[in-house]
Amino acid sequence: MKKINILLAFLLSFPLYVSGWGQMGHDTTCKVAENHLTRKARKHISKVLDGQSIVYWANWLDNASHTPKYEYSLTWHYKNIDAGETFENAPLNPKGDLVKALYELTEKIKTGRLSKEEEALTLKMIVHLVGDLHQPMHFGHKSDLGGNKVDVDYFGTHMPLHTVWDTNLIESGHRWSHHEWAEYIDTVSRSEAKKIVDGDFSSWGKETFEICKRVYDETPADKPLSYDYVAKWTPIVEKQFLKGGLRLAKVLNDIYR
Ligand SMILES: [Zn+2]
């Protein structure tokens, strides 16, 4: 038992919240985006990524940020906003944050002056971070590491609230492949899609932050999260994947106009 406690303490000492949506969330976001790319953007991206799809690179940054080479990007996966703070007045992390990183990366790639290697790296970062921009817990409190220190009982298993939103809620909602996720959620009309892509990284982030506040307020601390929690939040998760995908397509189509 003692061994387990030591192991747990060891694991919890890591900044766990660089996980973003789990693999499924990022793959789905990129798959939806891919379906909405212009022919020109698709062609250019394929060339930059040596024939690989953006789905192939969707989750790459979550692993890369934990290596010394890309350690500088560890704080780019989230923007902490503590209770009582607003999207606008929350202190900025001097090491950078999700919203700032997305503005800087897109500006950089739009110059058109990057080497092929730099362009590929910037692109891999953008396709991942737009996914993170739609994971509500990535705007979580600094004091609890984005919900990583909020313990909840999910169907009888104790885990951080952040993990529920990264993975468990998605798996409880549907046992689909990312192809199926993309197919079944991407059903909105053209006019609805147009409304979704209106805005910029700040307004999209602010919208996700509003959901984050609700998650904190409406996640019961004193009873297990169960079927009613899944029923309530799965439609929100689906919408966030869809929004992330459509908006990522808009960003990429705009870069490669
Ligand atoms: Zn991430």
XYZ file of N, CA and C and ligand atoms in Angstrom:
772
model
N 0.835 -1.214 0.000
C 0.000 0.000 0.000
C 0.866 1.257 0.000
N 1.944 1.150 0.870
C 2.852 2.297 0.956
C 3.493 2.572 -0.415
N 3.842 1.469 -1.079
C 4.461 1.586 -2.401
C 3.526 2.323 -3.362
N 2.245 1.954 -3.288
C 1.262 2.576 -4.169
C 1.168 4.066 -3.875
N 1.179 4.413 -2.575
C 1.091 5.823 -2.206
C 2.282 6.612 -2.727
N 3.458 5.989 -2.621
C 4.668 6.671 -3.104
C 4.571 6.868 -4.615
N 4.091 5.825 -5.300
C 3.947 5.901 -6.755
C 2.955 7.004 -7.132
N 1.856 7.067 -6.396
C 0.815 8.059 -6.666
C 1.367 9.470 -6.455
N 2.115 9.642 -5.345
C 2.700 10.950 -5.047
C 3.682 11.337 -6.151
N 4.411 10.341 -6.637
C 5.376 10.576 -7.704
C 4.651 11.036 -8.982
N 3.585 10.314 -9.310
C 2.840 10.639 -10.532
C 2.181 12.010 -10.436
N 1.654 12.318 -9.240
C 0.943 13.587 -9.074
C 1.892 14.780 -9.059
N 3.191 14.507 -8.894
C 4.131 15.612 -8.865
C 4.392 16.153 -10.281
N 3.903 15.450 -11.299
C 4.087 15.920 -12.668
C 2.945 16.855 -13.073
N 3.238 17.801 -13.961
C 2.152 18.660 -14.432
C 1.252 17.869 -15.370
N 0.281 17.195 -14.797
C -0.546 16.273 -15.571
C -1.382 16.962 -16.625
N -1.659 18.256 -16.410
C -2.669 18.821 -17.269
C -2.167 19.272 -18.626
N -1.124 18.691 -19.089
C -0.719 18.950 -20.464
C -1.402 17.955 -21.388
N -2.330 17.208 -20.847
C -2.928 16.170 -21.667
C -3.950 16.667 -22.690
N -4.612 17.791 -22.413
C -5.603 18.277 -23.385
C -6.762 17.329 -23.466
N -7.536 17.426 -24.526
C -8.466 16.348 -24.776
C -7.612 15.095 -24.875
N -8.145 13.952 -24.591
C -7.364 12.740 -24.848
C -7.135 12.622 -26.347
N -6.517 11.566 -26.734
C -6.234 11.317 -28.146
C -7.496 11.447 -29.010
N -8.591 10.898 -28.512
C -9.818 10.893 -29.303
C -10.313 12.304 -29.618
N -10.242 13.173 -28.628
C -10.709 14.551 -28.831
C -9.880 15.256 -29.886
N -8.582 15.078 -29.821
C -7.705 15.753 -30.786
C -7.854 15.150 -32.185
N -7.936 13.821 -32.245
C -8.107 13.171 -33.559
C -9.426 13.615 -34.211
N -10.472 13.642 -33.404
C -11.788 14.010 -33.939
C -11.795 15.459 -34.424
N -11.222 16.343 -33.604
C -11.152 17.761 -33.986
C -10.449 17.908 -35.340
N -9.318 17.213 -35.486
C -8.563 17.322 -36.735
C -9.286 16.652 -37.902
N -9.999 15.574 -37.613
C -10.739 14.884 -38.688
C -11.867 15.785 -39.210
N -12.584 16.422 -38.297
C -13.647 17.357 -38.723
C -13.017 18.479 -39.549
N -11.897 19.013 -39.042
C -11.228 20.108 -39.762
C -10.832 19.670 -41.173
N -10.260 18.481 -41.255
C -9.796 17.969 -42.545
C -10.937 17.917 -43.567
N -12.110 17.563 -43.096
C -13.275 17.480 -43.988
C -13.725 18.845 -44.509
N -13.227 19.900 -43.890
C -13.660 21.248 -44.297
C -12.529 22.083 -44.878
N -11.403 21.443 -45.185
C -10.287 22.198 -45.767
C -10.569 22.498 -47.237
N -10.095 23.634 -47.695
C -10.167 23.921 -49.120
C -9.142 23.024 -49.817
N -9.318 22.869 -51.110
C -8.394 22.022 -51.861
C -6.960 22.570 -51.771
N -6.886 23.899 -51.812
C -5.574 24.546 -51.766
C -4.884 24.284 -50.420
N -5.642 24.455 -49.338
C -5.071 24.237 -47.996
C -4.651 22.777 -47.828
N -5.496 21.894 -48.278
C -5.216 20.461 -48.151
C -3.908 20.086 -48.864
N -3.763 20.632 -50.059
C -2.591 20.329 -50.873
C -1.322 20.854 -50.197
N -1.414 22.088 -49.721
C -0.256 22.710 -49.090
C 0.145 21.963 -47.809
N -0.871 21.623 -47.015
C -0.613 20.933 -45.741
C 0.032 19.575 -45.992
N -0.471 18.859 -46.984
C 0.067 17.544 -47.306
C 1.547 17.647 -47.688
N 1.886 18.728 -48.407
C 3.270 18.936 -48.820
C 4.155 19.227 -47.600
N 3.655 20.108 -46.734
C 4.442 20.491 -45.540
C 4.635 19.292 -44.611
N 3.607 18.453 -44.511
C 3.675 17.311 -43.580
C 4.124 16.008 -44.279
N 4.745 16.158 -45.415
C 5.268 14.998 -46.151
C 4.210 13.923 -46.390
N 3.031 14.382 -46.776
C 1.970 13.442 -47.134
C 1.127 12.969 -45.958
N 1.527 13.328 -44.733
C 0.719 12.916 -43.566
C -0.474 13.851 -43.401
N -1.494 13.312 -42.780
C -2.691 14.094 -42.508
C -2.514 14.854 -41.192
N -3.307 15.908 -40.977
C -3.230 16.626 -39.689
C -3.696 15.717 -38.550
N -4.541 14.727 -38.864
C -4.996 13.786 -37.820
C -3.795 13.011 -37.265
N -2.872 12.693 -38.141
C -1.680 11.949 -37.728
C -0.910 12.711 -36.642
N -0.932 14.038 -36.723
C -0.160 14.874 -35.801
C -1.019 15.502 -34.703
N -2.299 15.153 -34.667
C -3.248 15.837 -33.773
C -2.801 15.875 -32.318
N -2.255 14.779 -31.831
C -1.947 14.680 -30.399
C -0.448 14.736 -30.108
N 0.328 14.935 -31.145
C 1.790 14.861 -31.023
C 2.349 15.801 -29.950
N 1.815 17.017 -29.895
C 2.394 18.014 -28.989
C 2.287 17.625 -27.516
N 1.257 16.861 -27.159
C 1.133 16.446 -25.756
C 2.337 15.618 -25.310
N 2.865 14.819 -26.191
C 4.072 14.057 -25.871
C 5.321 14.916 -26.023
N 5.362 15.668 -27.120
C 6.563 16.466 -27.414
C 6.861 17.473 -26.308
N 5.821 18.090 -25.751
C 6.042 19.120 -24.723
C 6.741 18.575 -23.483
N 6.725 17.271 -23.330
C 7.391 16.663 -22.174
C 8.840 16.285 -22.469
N 9.315 16.625 -23.664
C 10.721 16.346 -23.983
C 11.509 17.658 -23.878
N 12.793 17.574 -23.529
C 13.589 18.799 -23.351
C 13.538 19.733 -24.564
N 13.484 19.158 -25.743
C 13.510 19.970 -26.962
C 12.314 20.930 -27.063
N 11.155 20.450 -26.620
C 9.933 21.266 -26.770
C 9.328 21.684 -25.424
N 10.141 21.592 -24.389
C 9.687 21.914 -23.032
C 9.114 23.334 -22.942
N 9.631 24.216 -23.787
C 9.172 25.617 -23.770
C 7.671 25.732 -24.046
N 7.091 24.676 -24.615
C 5.675 24.754 -24.985
C 4.741 24.148 -23.920
N 5.308 23.773 -22.763
C 4.496 23.124 -21.721
C 3.291 23.964 -21.268
N 3.497 25.261 -21.170
C 2.399 26.121 -20.668
C 1.442 26.549 -21.780
N 1.741 26.176 -23.000
C 0.909 26.618 -24.128
C -0.398 25.840 -24.254
N -0.533 24.777 -23.483
C -1.724 23.925 -23.628
C -2.935 24.440 -22.855
N -2.756 25.458 -22.052
C -3.861 25.917 -21.189
C -3.728 27.401 -20.857
N -4.789 27.925 -20.302
C -4.766 29.294 -19.765
C -5.532 29.238 -18.456
N -4.824 29.347 -17.363
C -5.486 29.241 -16.050
C -6.226 30.520 -15.688
N -7.433 30.345 -15.199
C -8.228 31.480 -14.717
C -8.824 31.056 -13.374
N -8.349 31.674 -12.321
C -8.809 31.263 -10.988
C -10.219 31.773 -10.700
N -10.834 31.183 -9.677
C -12.180 31.605 -9.263
C -12.141 33.091 -8.940
N -13.127 33.826 -9.430
C -13.187 35.260 -9.158
C -12.469 36.094 -10.215
N -11.624 35.433 -11.029
C -10.947 36.168 -12.103
C -11.778 36.062 -13.381
N -11.507 36.986 -14.308
C -12.205 36.915 -15.589
C -11.202 36.524 -16.671
N -11.734 36.223 -17.838
C -10.865 35.874 -18.979
C -9.877 37.015 -19.233
N -10.368 38.241 -19.066
C -9.542 39.408 -19.374
C -8.546 39.749 -18.276
N -8.951 39.617 -17.004
C -8.042 40.111 -15.954
C -7.201 39.032 -15.263
N -7.341 37.783 -15.656
C -6.518 36.727 -15.040
C -5.050 37.006 -15.355
N -4.153 36.908 -14.355
C -2.739 37.181 -14.618
C -2.182 36.265 -15.699
N -1.406 36.838 -16.602
C -0.852 36.025 -17.689
C 0.357 35.241 -17.194
N 0.470 34.024 -17.658
C 1.645 33.215 -17.332
C 2.821 33.766 -18.141
N 3.906 34.186 -17.469
C 5.043 34.753 -18.216
C 5.669 33.771 -19.206
N 5.400 32.478 -18.999
C 5.952 31.475 -19.929
C 5.051 31.258 -21.137
N 3.934 32.005 -21.187
C 3.019 31.867 -22.316
C 1.807 31.043 -21.959
N 0.769 31.192 -22.745
C -0.454 30.421 -22.515
C -1.092 30.037 -23.847
N -2.164 29.294 -23.763
C -2.841 28.736 -24.938
C -3.268 29.801 -25.957
N -3.926 30.839 -25.487
C -4.459 31.841 -26.414
C -3.314 32.631 -27.060
N -2.374 33.043 -26.224
C -1.223 33.814 -26.729
C -0.436 32.980 -27.748
N -0.217 31.711 -27.421
C 0.561 30.840 -28.310
C -0.122 30.726 -29.670
N -1.447 30.575 -29.672
C -2.148 30.418 -30.953
C -2.034 31.671 -31.819
N -2.144 32.845 -31.192
C -1.973 34.087 -31.975
C -0.561 34.155 -32.551
N 0.421 33.835 -31.725
C 1.806 33.956 -32.178
C 2.155 32.934 -33.265
N 1.677 31.705 -33.078
C 1.993 30.657 -34.062
C 1.357 30.949 -35.421
N 0.105 31.428 -35.399
C -0.554 31.695 -36.693
C 0.087 32.906 -37.387
N 0.470 33.880 -36.582
C 1.135 35.054 -37.158
C 2.452 34.638 -37.819
N 3.156 33.773 -37.104
C 4.455 33.294 -37.591
C 4.304 32.535 -38.916
N 3.330 31.655 -38.969
C 3.179 30.821 -40.171
C 2.668 31.647 -41.351
N 1.900 32.694 -41.039
C 1.341 33.533 -42.106
C 2.393 34.396 -42.804
N 3.541 34.566 -42.172
C 4.583 35.369 -42.824
C 5.044 34.691 -44.109
N 4.895 33.356 -44.155
C 5.317 32.625 -45.350
C 6.832 32.559 -45.472
N 7.532 32.934 -44.405
C 9.003 32.977 -44.487
C 9.676 31.866 -43.682
N 8.907 30.852 -43.280
C 9.478 29.777 -42.467
C 10.109 28.708 -43.360
N 11.119 28.053 -42.826
C 11.677 26.909 -43.544
C 10.615 25.804 -43.498
N 10.758 24.786 -44.329
C 9.756 23.719 -44.364
C 9.653 23.051 -42.990
N 10.792 22.869 -42.352
C 10.823 22.225 -41.039
C 10.102 23.072 -39.978
N 10.377 24.376 -40.012
C 9.731 25.285 -39.050
C 8.226 25.358 -39.302
N 7.868 25.367 -40.571
C 6.452 25.444 -40.919
C 5.707 24.194 -40.444
N 6.345 23.034 -40.643
C 5.719 21.775 -40.210
C 5.520 21.769 -38.691
N 6.535 22.230 -37.966
C 6.444 22.268 -36.500
C 5.322 23.210 -36.049
N 5.278 24.378 -36.660
C 4.257 25.371 -36.294
C 2.860 24.826 -36.581
N 2.725 24.165 -37.704
C 1.443 23.580 -38.086
C 1.001 22.483 -37.105
N 1.951 21.629 -36.724
C 1.630 20.550 -35.769
C 1.175 21.142 -34.438
N 1.760 22.258 -34.057
C 1.379 22.901 -32.803
C -0.021 23.511 -32.914
N -0.289 24.178 -34.010
C -1.599 24.828 -34.182
C -2.727 23.789 -34.175
N -2.553 22.700 -34.921
C -3.656 21.726 -35.019
C -3.964 21.084 -33.664
N -2.958 20.984 -32.814
C -3.193 20.444 -31.469
C -3.847 21.487 -30.560
N -3.293 22.690 -30.586
C -3.727 23.700 -29.607
C -5.146 24.202 -29.866
N -5.581 24.187 -31.117
C -6.987 24.578 -31.354
C -7.913 23.551 -30.689
N -7.485 22.302 -30.641
C -8.244 21.289 -29.905
C -8.290 21.630 -28.419
N -7.125 21.934 -27.846
C -7.064 22.288 -26.418
C -7.926 23.506 -26.099
N -8.008 24.426 -27.048
C -8.790 25.655 -26.836
C -10.266 25.345 -26.568
N -10.690 24.133 -26.919
C -12.099 23.754 -26.754
C -12.335 22.755 -25.625
N -11.266 22.434 -24.872
C -11.419 21.544 -23.707
C -11.656 22.451 -22.496
N -12.869 22.453 -21.951
C -13.191 23.411 -20.877
C -12.172 23.457 -19.741
N -11.653 22.305 -19.325
C -10.758 22.296 -18.167
C -9.396 22.935 -18.463
N -9.166 23.296 -19.720
C -7.927 24.009 -20.036
C -8.006 25.484 -19.707
N -9.154 25.883 -19.156
C -9.293 27.239 -18.620
C -9.564 27.153 -17.118
N -9.184 26.028 -16.535
C -9.447 25.768 -15.119
C -8.598 26.615 -14.183
N -8.909 26.466 -12.898
C -8.225 27.259 -11.865
C -6.751 26.903 -11.770
N -5.956 27.938 -11.517
C -4.521 27.716 -11.288
C -4.335 26.971 -9.962
N -5.174 27.322 -9.000
C -5.031 26.772 -7.640
C -5.232 25.253 -7.592
N -5.965 24.691 -8.547
C -6.141 23.226 -8.530
C -5.569 22.580 -9.809
N -4.660 23.289 -10.446
C -4.005 22.804 -11.678
C -5.036 22.365 -12.728
N -5.956 23.272 -12.997
C -6.946 22.998 -14.046
C -7.821 21.786 -13.763
N -8.174 21.620 -12.491
C -9.053 20.498 -12.124
C -8.297 19.204 -11.872
N -6.961 19.257 -11.967
C -6.182 18.037 -11.703
C -6.126 17.686 -10.222
N -6.391 18.701 -9.385
C -6.389 18.418 -7.946
C -7.814 18.338 -7.391
N -8.791 18.337 -8.284
C -10.177 18.167 -7.835
C -10.515 16.676 -7.964
N -10.657 16.026 -6.826
C -10.933 14.589 -6.842
C -12.438 14.341 -6.981
N -12.809 13.516 -7.952
C -14.221 13.150 -8.098
C -14.360 11.624 -8.151
N -15.550 11.192 -7.837
C -15.865 9.764 -7.908
C -16.640 9.550 -9.204
N -15.986 8.930 -10.182
C -16.631 8.707 -11.481
C -16.987 7.229 -11.597
N -18.249 6.929 -11.487
C -18.734 5.535 -11.533
C -17.961 4.638 -10.563
N -17.667 5.174 -9.363
C -17.018 4.356 -8.342
C -15.500 4.402 -8.342
N -14.907 5.119 -9.287
C -13.444 5.234 -9.313
C -13.042 6.682 -9.053
N -12.090 6.872 -8.144
C -11.630 8.232 -7.861
C -10.612 8.673 -8.894
N -10.799 9.882 -9.380
C -9.879 10.423 -10.384
C -10.010 11.948 -10.406
N -9.042 12.633 -11.011
C -9.161 14.089 -11.109
C -10.283 14.492 -12.087
N -10.940 15.601 -11.759
C -12.003 16.114 -12.643
C -11.471 16.335 -14.061
N -10.217 16.785 -14.138
C -9.613 17.037 -15.451
C -9.604 15.758 -16.308
N -9.275 14.653 -15.675
C -9.211 13.371 -16.395
C -10.583 12.953 -16.905
N -11.607 13.209 -16.086
C -12.972 12.889 -16.525
C -13.254 13.583 -17.847
N -12.838 14.865 -17.918
C -13.122 15.642 -19.130
C -12.187 15.312 -20.286
N -11.000 14.851 -19.988
C -10.051 14.474 -21.042
C -10.487 13.203 -21.753
N -10.896 12.237 -20.971
C -11.049 10.897 -21.515
C -12.360 10.197 -21.146
N -12.635 10.117 -19.852
C -13.730 9.243 -19.399
C -15.100 9.633 -19.936
N -15.366 10.930 -19.902
C -16.662 11.413 -20.382
C -16.849 11.080 -21.869
N -15.771 11.201 -22.617
C -15.815 10.931 -24.058
C -16.119 9.450 -24.299
N -15.416 8.604 -23.554
C -15.604 7.148 -23.724
C -16.972 6.693 -23.231
N -17.481 7.351 -22.173
C -18.808 6.977 -21.671
C -19.894 7.380 -22.667
N -19.648 8.487 -23.364
C -20.650 9.000 -24.310
C -20.817 8.086 -25.505
N -19.724 7.784 -26.156
C -19.771 6.942 -27.364
C -18.495 6.131 -27.481
N -18.633 4.892 -27.854
C -17.459 4.062 -28.163
C -17.233 4.110 -29.663
N -16.872 5.272 -30.153
C -16.682 5.454 -31.586
C -15.211 5.644 -31.918
N -14.874 5.381 -33.181
C -13.552 5.751 -33.690
C -13.606 7.244 -34.004
N -12.470 7.858 -34.242
C -12.518 9.299 -34.552
C -13.236 9.553 -35.877
N -13.197 8.566 -36.789
C -13.942 8.698 -38.046
C -15.441 8.782 -37.748
N -15.882 7.884 -36.860
C -17.312 7.871 -36.519
C -17.713 9.136 -35.758
N -16.880 9.539 -34.835
C -17.164 10.795 -34.113
C -17.378 11.929 -35.126
N -16.397 12.063 -36.039
C -16.460 13.159 -37.006
C -17.716 13.057 -37.871
N -18.036 11.836 -38.264
C -19.191 11.641 -39.139
C -20.512 11.976 -38.426
N -20.630 11.521 -37.192
C -21.918 11.671 -36.503
C -22.160 13.055 -35.904
N -21.075 13.804 -35.639
C -21.310 15.130 -35.029
C -21.307 16.262 -36.048
N -20.738 15.996 -37.215
C -20.601 17.074 -38.196
C -21.856 17.129 -39.062
N -22.933 17.564 -38.452
C -24.226 17.519 -39.152
C -24.921 18.878 -39.193
N -24.206 19.929 -38.828
C -24.878 21.240 -38.789
C -25.021 21.849 -40.180
N -25.981 22.727 -40.305
C -26.218 23.386 -41.590
C -25.077 24.365 -41.889
N -25.022 24.783 -43.144
C -24.001 25.739 -43.558
C -24.074 27.029 -42.743
N -25.313 27.501 -42.540
C -25.455 28.777 -41.825
C -25.043 28.625 -40.359
N -25.351 27.466 -39.777
C -24.942 27.214 -38.390
C -23.406 27.139 -38.302
N -22.798 26.456 -39.286
C -21.335 26.331 -39.308
C -20.683 27.710 -39.438
N -21.312 28.562 -40.227
C -20.784 29.918 -40.431
C -20.799 30.701 -39.112
N -21.872 30.504 -38.367
C -21.982 31.183 -37.066
C -20.897 30.681 -36.107
N -20.663 29.366 -36.145
C -19.678 28.762 -35.228
C -18.275 29.318 -35.469
N -17.904 29.494 -36.735
C -16.529 29.926 -37.021
C -16.322 31.437 -36.896
N -17.387 32.146 -36.613
C -17.255 33.581 -36.407
C -16.427 33.815 -35.134
N -15.544 34.785 -35.158
C -14.768 35.098 -33.955
C -13.287 34.851 -34.132
N -12.574 34.813 -33.022
C -11.128 34.597 -33.059
C -10.710 33.775 -31.830
N -9.411 33.559 -31.671
C -8.951 32.702 -30.566
C -9.458 33.201 -29.206
N -9.490 34.531 -29.047
C -9.939 35.073 -27.751
C -11.416 34.792 -27.502
N -12.242 35.066 -28.490
C -13.688 34.875 -28.266
C -14.014 33.383 -28.136
N -13.297 32.545 -28.873
C -13.534 31.094 -28.767
C -13.073 30.591 -27.386
N -11.933 31.100 -26.945
C -11.425 30.703 -25.630
C -12.359 31.156 -24.519
N -12.870 32.355 -24.685
C -13.776 32.911 -23.670
C -15.051 32.069 -23.574
N -15.508 31.631 -24.728
C -16.704 30.774 -24.774
C -16.432 29.443 -24.037
N -15.242 28.873 -24.256
C -14.882 27.618 -23.577
C -14.757 27.852 -22.064
N -14.223 29.011 -21.703
C -14.073 29.362 -20.290
C -15.448 29.428 -19.593
N -16.445 29.920 -20.316
C -17.803 29.979 -19.738
C -18.300 28.559 -19.417
N -17.970 27.603 -20.278
C -18.351 26.203 -20.009
C -17.566 25.692 -18.800
N -16.294 26.067 -18.731
C -15.447 25.644 -17.606
C -16.056 26.089 -16.269
N -16.534 27.327 -16.242
C -17.144 27.836 -14.993
C -18.351 26.989 -14.605
N -19.128 26.618 -15.608
C -20.296 25.765 -15.344
C -19.866 24.388 -14.821
N -18.789 23.848 -15.400
C -18.317 22.525 -14.963
C -17.966 22.576 -13.472
N -17.245 23.629 -13.069
C -16.901 23.766 -11.640
C -18.168 23.878 -10.783
N -19.101 24.712 -11.257
C -20.310 24.964 -10.455
C -21.247 23.768 -10.421
N -21.280 23.012 -11.516
C -22.320 21.992 -11.651
C -21.791 20.555 -11.555
N -20.561 20.413 -11.038
C -20.041 19.062 -10.772
C -20.166 18.811 -9.271
N -21.060 17.939 -8.856
C -21.249 17.715 -7.427
C -20.017 17.100 -6.775
N -19.636 17.673 -5.628
C -18.435 17.178 -4.948
C -18.770 16.038 -3.998
N -20.057 15.943 -3.641
C -20.421 15.019 -2.564
C -21.115 13.750 -3.042
N -21.262 13.567 -4.350
C -21.869 12.311 -4.804
C -21.192 11.830 -6.092
N -21.240 10.519 -6.345
C -20.545 10.002 -7.532
C -21.115 10.591 -8.823
N -20.210 10.819 -9.770
C -20.660 11.249 -11.095
C -21.079 9.982 -11.823
N -22.268 10.034 -12.407
C -22.804 8.810 -12.985
C -23.538 9.108 -14.291
N -24.534 8.281 -14.601
C -25.218 8.376 -15.896
C -25.799 9.758 -16.172
N -26.322 10.416 -15.128
C -26.916 11.734 -15.377
C -25.841 12.755 -15.757
N -24.632 12.595 -15.219
C -23.521 13.491 -15.570
C -23.148 13.297 -17.039
N -23.079 12.031 -17.465
C -22.750 11.718 -18.869
C -23.831 12.273 -19.805
N -25.091 12.063 -19.420
C -26.200 12.531 -20.265
C -26.192 14.050 -20.392
N -25.826 14.707 -19.316
C -25.842 16.173 -19.329
C -24.697 16.757 -20.159
N -23.498 16.187 -20.016
C -22.327 16.837 -20.602
C -21.883 16.274 -21.955
N -22.313 15.064 -22.322
C -21.872 14.517 -23.616
C -22.239 15.431 -24.797
N -23.459 15.979 -24.835
C -23.764 16.884 -25.952
C -22.838 18.100 -25.999
N -22.376 18.543 -24.836
C -21.448 19.691 -24.795
C -20.092 19.262 -25.365
N -19.633 18.072 -24.974
C -18.363 17.557 -25.491
C -18.434 17.461 -27.021
N -19.536 16.902 -27.514
C -19.709 16.748 -28.969
C -19.616 18.106 -29.664
N -20.299 19.079 -29.090
C -20.319 20.417 -29.692
C -18.923 21.038 -29.667
N -18.180 20.780 -28.608
C -16.823 21.341 -28.511
C -15.901 20.722 -29.561
N -16.049 19.432 -29.790
C -15.255 18.775 -30.852
C -15.597 19.409 -32.210
N -16.897 19.565 -32.439
C -17.335 20.120 -33.721
C -16.836 21.556 -33.899
N -17.020 22.358 -32.875
C -16.563 23.753 -32.946
C -15.056 23.804 -33.195
N -14.320 22.990 -32.457
C -12.867 22.958 -32.616
C -12.486 22.594 -34.043
N -13.167 21.614 -34.603
C -12.863 21.154 -35.959
C -13.177 22.207 -37.007
N -14.365 22.789 -36.924
C -14.758 23.800 -37.914
C -13.853 25.031 -37.827
N -13.529 25.400 -36.589
C -12.682 26.590 -36.402
C -11.245 26.331 -36.845
N -10.762 25.113 -36.610
C -9.407 24.783 -37.065
C -9.353 24.855 -38.595
N -10.403 24.358 -39.250
C -10.455 24.434 -40.718
C -10.416 25.890 -41.160
N -11.146 26.735 -40.469
C -11.163 28.160 -40.832
C -9.762 28.757 -40.701
N -9.093 28.437 -39.599
C -7.746 28.962 -39.349
C -6.796 28.498 -40.454
N -6.847 27.213 -40.789
C -5.924 26.670 -41.790
C -6.246 27.186 -43.194
N -7.543 27.278 -43.506
C -7.924 27.809 -44.837
C -7.483 29.263 -44.975
N -7.510 29.965 -43.857
C -7.108 31.370 -43.866
C -5.584 31.486 -44.025
N -4.848 30.580 -43.386
C -3.376 30.597 -43.508
C -2.964 30.308 -44.957
N -3.644 29.316 -45.550
C -3.255 28.893 -46.917
C -4.281 29.360 -47.941
N -4.571 30.651 -47.930
C -5.526 31.207 -48.889
C -4.956 31.267 -50.290
Zn -2.493 19.637 -25.139
